Coordinates of C-alpha atoms in Angstrom, one line a residue:
M7 CA 1.7 -60.7 9.1
D8 CA -0.4 -57.6 8.4
A9 CA 1.4 -54.6 6.9
I10 CA 1.7 -51.6 9.1
K11 CA 1.5 -48.1 7.7
G12 CA 4.0 -45.4 8.8
K13 CA 3.2 -42.2 10.5
G14 CA 0.9 -39.9 8.5
E15 CA -0.4 -42.5 6.2
Q16 CA -4.0 -43.6 6.1
G17 CA -5.3 -46.9 4.8
M18 CA -8.4 -49.0 5.0
Q19 CA -8.1 -52.7 5.9
N20 CA -10.2 -55.1 3.9
P21 CA -11.6 -58.4 5.3
G22 CA -8.6 -60.3 3.9
G23 CA -6.2 -58.4 6.2
Q24 CA -4.6 -56.4 3.4
V25 CA -4.3 -52.6 3.6
D26 CA -5.6 -50.7 0.6
K27 CA -4.0 -47.5 -0.7
P28 CA -4.6 -44.3 1.3
V29 CA -7.9 -42.8 0.7
G30 CA -9.0 -39.1 0.3
P31 CA -11.4 -37.2 2.5
H32 CA -14.2 -37.4 -0.1
F33 CA -14.0 -41.2 -0.1
L34 CA -14.2 -41.3 3.7
E35 CA -17.2 -39.0 3.7
S36 CA -19.0 -41.1 1.0
M37 CA -18.6 -44.2 3.2
L38 CA -20.5 -42.6 6.1
P39 CA -24.1 -43.5 6.9
K40 CA -26.5 -41.0 5.3
V41 CA -27.7 -39.7 8.7
V42 CA -24.1 -39.0 9.8
K43 CA -23.1 -37.5 6.5
R44 CA -26.1 -35.1 6.9
R45 CA -24.6 -33.9 10.3
V46 CA -21.2 -33.5 8.7
H47 CA -22.7 -31.2 6.1
A48 CA -24.1 -29.1 9.0
L49 CA -20.6 -28.9 10.5
K50 CA -19.2 -27.7 7.2
R51 CA -21.8 -24.9 7.0
L52 CA -20.6 -23.9 10.5
Q53 CA -17.0 -23.9 9.3
V54 CA -17.8 -21.6 6.4
Q55 CA -19.4 -19.2 8.9
C56 CA -16.2 -19.4 11.0
A57 CA -14.2 -18.5 7.9
N58 CA -16.4 -15.5 7.2
I59 CA -15.9 -14.3 10.8
E60 CA -12.2 -14.8 10.5
A61 CA -12.2 -12.6 7.3
K62 CA -13.9 -9.8 9.4
F63 CA -11.2 -10.2 12.0
Y64 CA -8.5 -9.7 9.4
E65 CA -10.3 -6.6 8.1
E66 CA -10.2 -5.1 11.6
V67 CA -6.6 -6.0 11.9
H68 CA -5.9 -4.1 8.7
E69 CA -7.7 -1.1 10.2
L70 CA -5.6 -1.4 13.3
E71 CA -2.4 -1.5 11.2
R72 CA -3.6 1.6 9.4
K73 CA -4.3 3.4 12.7
Y74 CA -0.9 2.6 14.2
A75 CA 0.9 3.4 11.0
A76 CA -0.1 7.0 11.6
L77 CA 1.4 6.8 15.0
Y78 CA 4.7 5.3 13.7
Q79 CA 5.0 7.8 10.9
P80 CA 6.3 10.8 12.9
L81 CA 9.1 8.5 14.2
F82 CA 9.9 7.3 10.6
D83 CA 9.9 10.9 9.4
K84 CA 12.5 11.7 12.1
R85 CA 14.5 8.6 11.0
R86 CA 14.5 9.9 7.5
D87 CA 15.7 13.3 8.6
F88 CA 18.6 11.8 10.6
V89 CA 19.6 9.5 7.7
T90 CA 19.6 12.3 5.1
G91 CA 21.3 14.7 7.5
T92 CA 18.5 17.2 7.3
V93 CA 18.3 17.2 11.1
E94 CA 21.2 16.5 13.5
P95 CA 20.0 14.5 16.5
T96 CA 20.5 16.1 20.0
E97 CA 22.9 14.7 22.6
E98 CA 19.9 13.3 24.4
E99 CA 18.6 11.6 21.3
C100 CA 22.0 10.0 20.7
E101 CA 22.2 8.4 24.1
W102 CA 22.3 4.6 23.8
H103 CA 23.4 2.0 26.3
S104 CA 24.7 -1.0 24.3
E105 CA 25.5 -4.5 25.7
R106 CA 28.7 -4.1 23.8
E107 CA 29.4 -0.6 25.1
E108 CA 32.9 -1.5 26.6
E109 CA 34.0 -3.1 23.4
E110 CA 32.8 -0.2 21.4
E111 CA 34.5 2.3 23.6
L112 CA 37.8 0.4 23.4
A113 CA 37.4 0.2 19.6
E114 CA 36.8 3.9 19.5
E115 CA 39.9 4.6 21.5
V116 CA 42.0 2.5 19.1
K117 CA 40.4 4.3 16.1
E118 CA 41.2 7.7 17.7
K119 CA 44.8 6.7 18.3
A120 CA 45.2 5.4 14.8
A121 CA 43.6 8.6 13.4
I122 CA 46.1 10.8 15.4
E123 CA 49.0 8.7 14.1
D124 CA 47.7 9.0 10.5
A125 CA 47.2 12.7 10.9
K126 CA 50.8 13.2 12.2
K127 CA 52.2 11.1 9.3
E128 CA 50.2 12.7 6.5
E129 CA 49.8 16.2 8.0
A130 CA 46.5 16.2 6.1
V131 CA 43.8 18.7 6.2
P132 CA 40.9 17.4 8.4
R133 CA 38.1 16.0 6.4
E134 CA 34.5 17.1 6.8
D135 CA 32.2 14.8 8.7
P136 CA 29.8 12.8 6.5
K137 CA 26.3 14.1 6.2
G138 CA 23.6 12.0 7.9
I139 CA 24.2 8.2 7.5
P140 CA 25.7 7.6 4.0
E141 CA 24.3 4.7 2.0
F142 CA 21.8 3.7 4.7
W143 CA 19.3 2.0 2.5
L144 CA 21.9 0.7 0.0
T145 CA 23.7 -1.0 2.9
I146 CA 20.4 -2.7 3.8
F147 CA 19.9 -3.9 0.2
R148 CA 23.4 -5.3 0.2
S149 CA 22.9 -7.1 3.5
V150 CA 19.5 -8.8 3.0
D151 CA 19.8 -11.9 0.8
M152 CA 16.3 -11.4 -0.7
L153 CA 17.2 -7.9 -1.9
S154 CA 20.9 -8.4 -2.8
D155 CA 19.8 -11.1 -5.2
M156 CA 18.0 -8.4 -7.2
L157 CA 20.7 -5.8 -6.8
Q158 CA 23.1 -5.2 -9.7
E159 CA 26.3 -3.2 -9.7
H160 CA 24.7 -0.6 -12.0
D161 CA 21.8 -0.2 -9.5
E162 CA 24.1 0.9 -6.6
P163 CA 24.9 4.5 -7.7
I164 CA 21.1 5.1 -8.0
L165 CA 20.2 3.6 -4.6
K166 CA 22.7 5.9 -3.0
H167 CA 20.1 8.6 -3.7
L168 CA 17.3 6.6 -1.9
K169 CA 16.1 8.8 1.1
D170 CA 13.3 6.7 2.6
I171 CA 10.9 3.8 2.1
Q172 CA 7.3 4.2 3.4
V173 CA 4.3 1.8 3.7
K174 CA 0.9 3.3 3.1
F175 CA -2.3 1.3 3.9
S176 CA -5.5 1.6 1.9
E177 CA -8.1 3.9 3.3
P178 CA -11.4 2.7 5.0
G179 CA -13.9 1.6 2.5
Q180 CA -11.3 0.9 -0.2
P181 CA -10.3 -2.6 -1.3
M182 CA -7.5 -3.9 1.0
S183 CA -4.0 -3.0 -0.2
F184 CA -0.7 -1.5 0.7
T185 CA 1.7 0.8 -1.2
L186 CA 5.4 0.9 -0.9
K187 CA 6.8 4.3 -1.6
F188 CA 10.5 4.8 -2.4
H189 CA 11.6 8.4 -2.0
F190 CA 14.6 9.6 -3.9
E191 CA 16.6 12.8 -3.8
S192 CA 17.2 14.6 -7.1
N193 CA 19.6 12.5 -9.2
G194 CA 20.9 12.2 -12.7
Y195 CA 19.1 9.0 -13.5
F196 CA 15.3 9.7 -13.5
N197 CA 12.9 12.5 -12.8
N198 CA 10.6 10.7 -10.3
A199 CA 10.8 11.9 -6.7
V200 CA 8.8 8.8 -5.6
L201 CA 8.6 5.3 -7.1
T202 CA 5.6 3.2 -6.0
K203 CA 4.5 -0.4 -5.9
V204 CA 0.9 -1.2 -4.9
Y205 CA 0.0 -4.7 -3.6
K206 CA -3.6 -5.6 -3.8
M207 CA -5.0 -8.0 -1.2
K208 CA -7.9 -10.3 -0.7
S209 CA -9.3 -11.2 2.7
E210 CA -12.4 -13.3 2.2
P211 CA -13.0 -17.0 1.7
D212 CA -13.2 -18.2 -1.9
A213 CA -16.7 -19.3 -2.7
S214 CA -15.5 -22.4 -4.5
E215 CA -12.9 -23.3 -1.8
P216 CA -13.9 -21.7 1.5
F217 CA -11.9 -24.0 3.7
S218 CA -8.6 -23.0 2.1
F219 CA -8.9 -19.5 3.7
E220 CA -5.9 -18.7 6.0
G221 CA -6.1 -14.9 6.1
P222 CA -5.3 -12.0 3.7
E223 CA -3.3 -12.9 0.6
I224 CA -1.7 -10.7 -2.0
I225 CA -3.4 -11.3 -5.3
D226 CA -1.9 -8.7 -7.6
C227 CA 0.5 -5.8 -7.8
E228 CA 1.1 -2.7 -9.9
G229 CA 4.3 -0.8 -10.4
C230 CA 4.9 2.7 -11.8
L231 CA 6.5 4.2 -14.9
I232 CA 10.0 5.4 -14.3
D233 CA 10.9 8.6 -16.2
W234 CA 14.5 7.8 -17.0
H235 CA 16.9 10.4 -18.3
K236 CA 18.2 9.7 -21.8
G237 CA 20.7 6.8 -21.8
K238 CA 20.3 6.2 -18.0
D239 CA 17.7 3.4 -18.0
V240 CA 19.4 0.5 -16.3
T241 CA 16.5 -2.0 -17.0
V242 CA 17.6 -2.2 -20.6
K243 CA 20.9 -2.6 -22.4
T244 CA 21.9 -1.8 -26.0
I245 CA 23.5 -4.6 -27.9
K246 CA 25.1 -4.5 -31.4
K247 CA 24.4 -7.3 -33.8
K248 CA 25.9 -7.9 -37.3
Q249 CA 23.6 -8.8 -40.1
K250 CA 24.7 -10.2 -43.5
H251 CA 22.6 -9.6 -46.6
K252 CA 21.7 -12.9 -48.2
G253 CA 22.0 -11.6 -51.8
R254 CA 24.7 -9.0 -51.8
G255 CA 26.8 -10.4 -49.0
T256 CA 27.2 -7.0 -47.4
V257 CA 27.3 -6.8 -43.6
R258 CA 25.7 -4.1 -41.5
T259 CA 25.7 -3.5 -37.8
V260 CA 22.3 -2.9 -36.0
T261 CA 21.7 -1.9 -32.4
K262 CA 18.7 -2.9 -30.3
Q263 CA 17.6 -2.7 -26.7
V264 CA 17.1 -5.8 -24.7
P265 CA 15.9 -6.3 -21.1
N266 CA 18.7 -6.0 -18.4
D267 CA 18.8 -7.4 -14.9
S268 CA 18.1 -4.6 -12.4
F269 CA 16.4 -4.0 -9.0
F270 CA 14.4 -1.4 -10.8
N271 CA 12.5 -4.1 -12.7
F272 CA 10.7 -4.4 -9.3
F273 CA 8.6 -1.5 -10.5
N274 CA 7.5 -3.3 -13.7
P275 CA 6.1 -6.6 -12.3
V276 CA 4.7 -9.5 -14.2
K277 CA 0.9 -9.4 -14.1
A278 CA -1.3 -12.2 -12.7
S279 CA -3.3 -13.9 -15.4
Q280 CA -7.0 -13.1 -15.5
D281 CA -7.9 -16.7 -16.2
G282 CA -5.7 -18.0 -13.5
E283 CA -3.5 -20.1 -15.8
M284 CA 0.2 -19.7 -15.3
D285 CA 3.3 -21.7 -16.0
E286 CA 5.6 -22.7 -13.1
D287 CA 8.3 -20.0 -13.9
F288 CA 5.7 -17.3 -14.1
E289 CA 4.0 -18.5 -10.9
F290 CA 7.4 -18.6 -9.1
T291 CA 8.3 -15.0 -10.2
L292 CA 4.9 -13.7 -9.1
A293 CA 5.1 -15.5 -5.7
Q294 CA 8.7 -14.2 -5.2
D295 CA 7.5 -10.6 -5.9
F296 CA 4.7 -10.9 -3.4
E297 CA 7.1 -12.3 -0.8
I298 CA 9.5 -9.3 -1.3
G299 CA 6.7 -6.8 -1.0
H300 CA 5.5 -8.4 2.2
F301 CA 9.1 -8.5 3.6
F302 CA 9.5 -4.7 2.9
R303 CA 6.2 -4.1 4.7
E304 CA 6.7 -6.4 7.7
R305 CA 10.4 -6.3 8.3
I306 CA 12.5 -3.8 6.4
V307 CA 10.6 -0.6 6.9
P308 CA 9.7 -1.1 10.6
R309 CA 13.2 -2.3 11.6
A310 CA 15.4 -0.5 9.1
V311 CA 18.2 0.5 11.5
L312 CA 18.5 -3.1 12.8
Y313 CA 19.0 -4.4 9.2
F314 CA 21.6 -1.6 8.7
T315 CA 23.6 -2.7 11.7
G316 CA 23.0 -6.4 11.0
E317 CA 21.3 -7.1 14.3
A318 CA 18.0 -8.1 12.6
L319 CA 20.0 -10.4 10.3
E320 CA 21.3 -12.2 13.3
D321 CA 17.7 -12.6 14.6
D322 CA 16.5 -13.9 11.2
E323 CA 19.4 -16.4 11.1
S324 CA 18.7 -17.6 14.6
F325 CA 15.1 -18.1 13.8
D326 CA 15.9 -20.1 10.6
E327 CA 18.4 -22.3 12.6
E328 CA 15.8 -23.0 15.3
E329 CA 13.2 -23.9 12.7
L330 CA 15.6 -26.2 10.9
E331 CA 16.6 -27.9 14.1
E332 CA 13.0 -28.6 15.0
G333 CA 12.4 -29.9 11.5
D334 CA 15.4 -32.2 11.7
E335 CA 14.3 -33.5 15.1
E336 CA 10.8 -34.2 13.8
E337 CA 12.2 -36.1 10.9
Q338 CA 14.4 -38.1 13.2
D339 CA 11.4 -39.0 15.4
D340 CA 9.5 -40.2 12.4
D341 CA 12.4 -42.3 11.2
D342 CA 12.8 -43.8 14.7
G343 CA 9.1 -44.5 14.8
E344 CA 9.1 -46.3 11.5
L345 CA 12.2 -48.3 12.5
G346 CA 10.5 -49.3 15.7
L347 CA 7.4 -50.5 13.9
K348 CA 9.4 -52.5 11.4
A349 CA 11.4 -54.2 14.1

């Protein structure tokens, strides 16, 4: 009986009825008659032209993003003012009809009763209302897995001073890029008012591999120099090490600084190799950095309040679950298909 290949596998059957190993596209093309191969080459030229048009499309998308970023910015500025407490929203601006409104009102009543009871018991002086929305951005960092993985305990006091995160797109005529701007209030850790991270992008087919083009990709990034106050740099730690003199046998203690895990290493990224040669660890670190930058741009900055409340996290989890379920279902279908063929 002839062997039957499973779904997704390709083989060529020889006259003896046996199926050879799967073959690549270049082998298939080489087997075509010369006149057909000539026409396939013409189709490939058309495909390259399509890729170049697609690149132009993404350039215009970038211009649209830049245009609409200017329309969003006044709203984001108002968000910053509400978060920092610079401006108090009006009653009208605070009106919000939630699906959980009844539950929230009930919870509020319980809180008010508890507060009255506590006040009676303690006879305490009423505390001042907090300014703005305390620890707004820090709460987001703690909640989002991608960011909390970078977050260290010694980073948290610094991020309490984070006022805003902005995305700025490159100007017309400039190479495609976007910049993340982290605005900090005056603090006891560093002098910078703004920390920046620039992500450089490429949106054109590679001359050597034009068919691999799938839209803009981040190709490099640049951080900034943080002007730390003396003894406040959380990206390094000081360790003490004992050294013994070989001849005299005396022991001395030396101190030196070594790298320390911190979110603020985000502003001192690894650099892409000019020759393109990278080991797996380096390549993974670089890819992870690009993913984080893209996530800030596409998700965190535009939908910050929903990550603060956790609603965006629920949406992300639902999406992941749906994606997983679909993948499982496809894998099950494949298994069923193979079983059916083998039977």
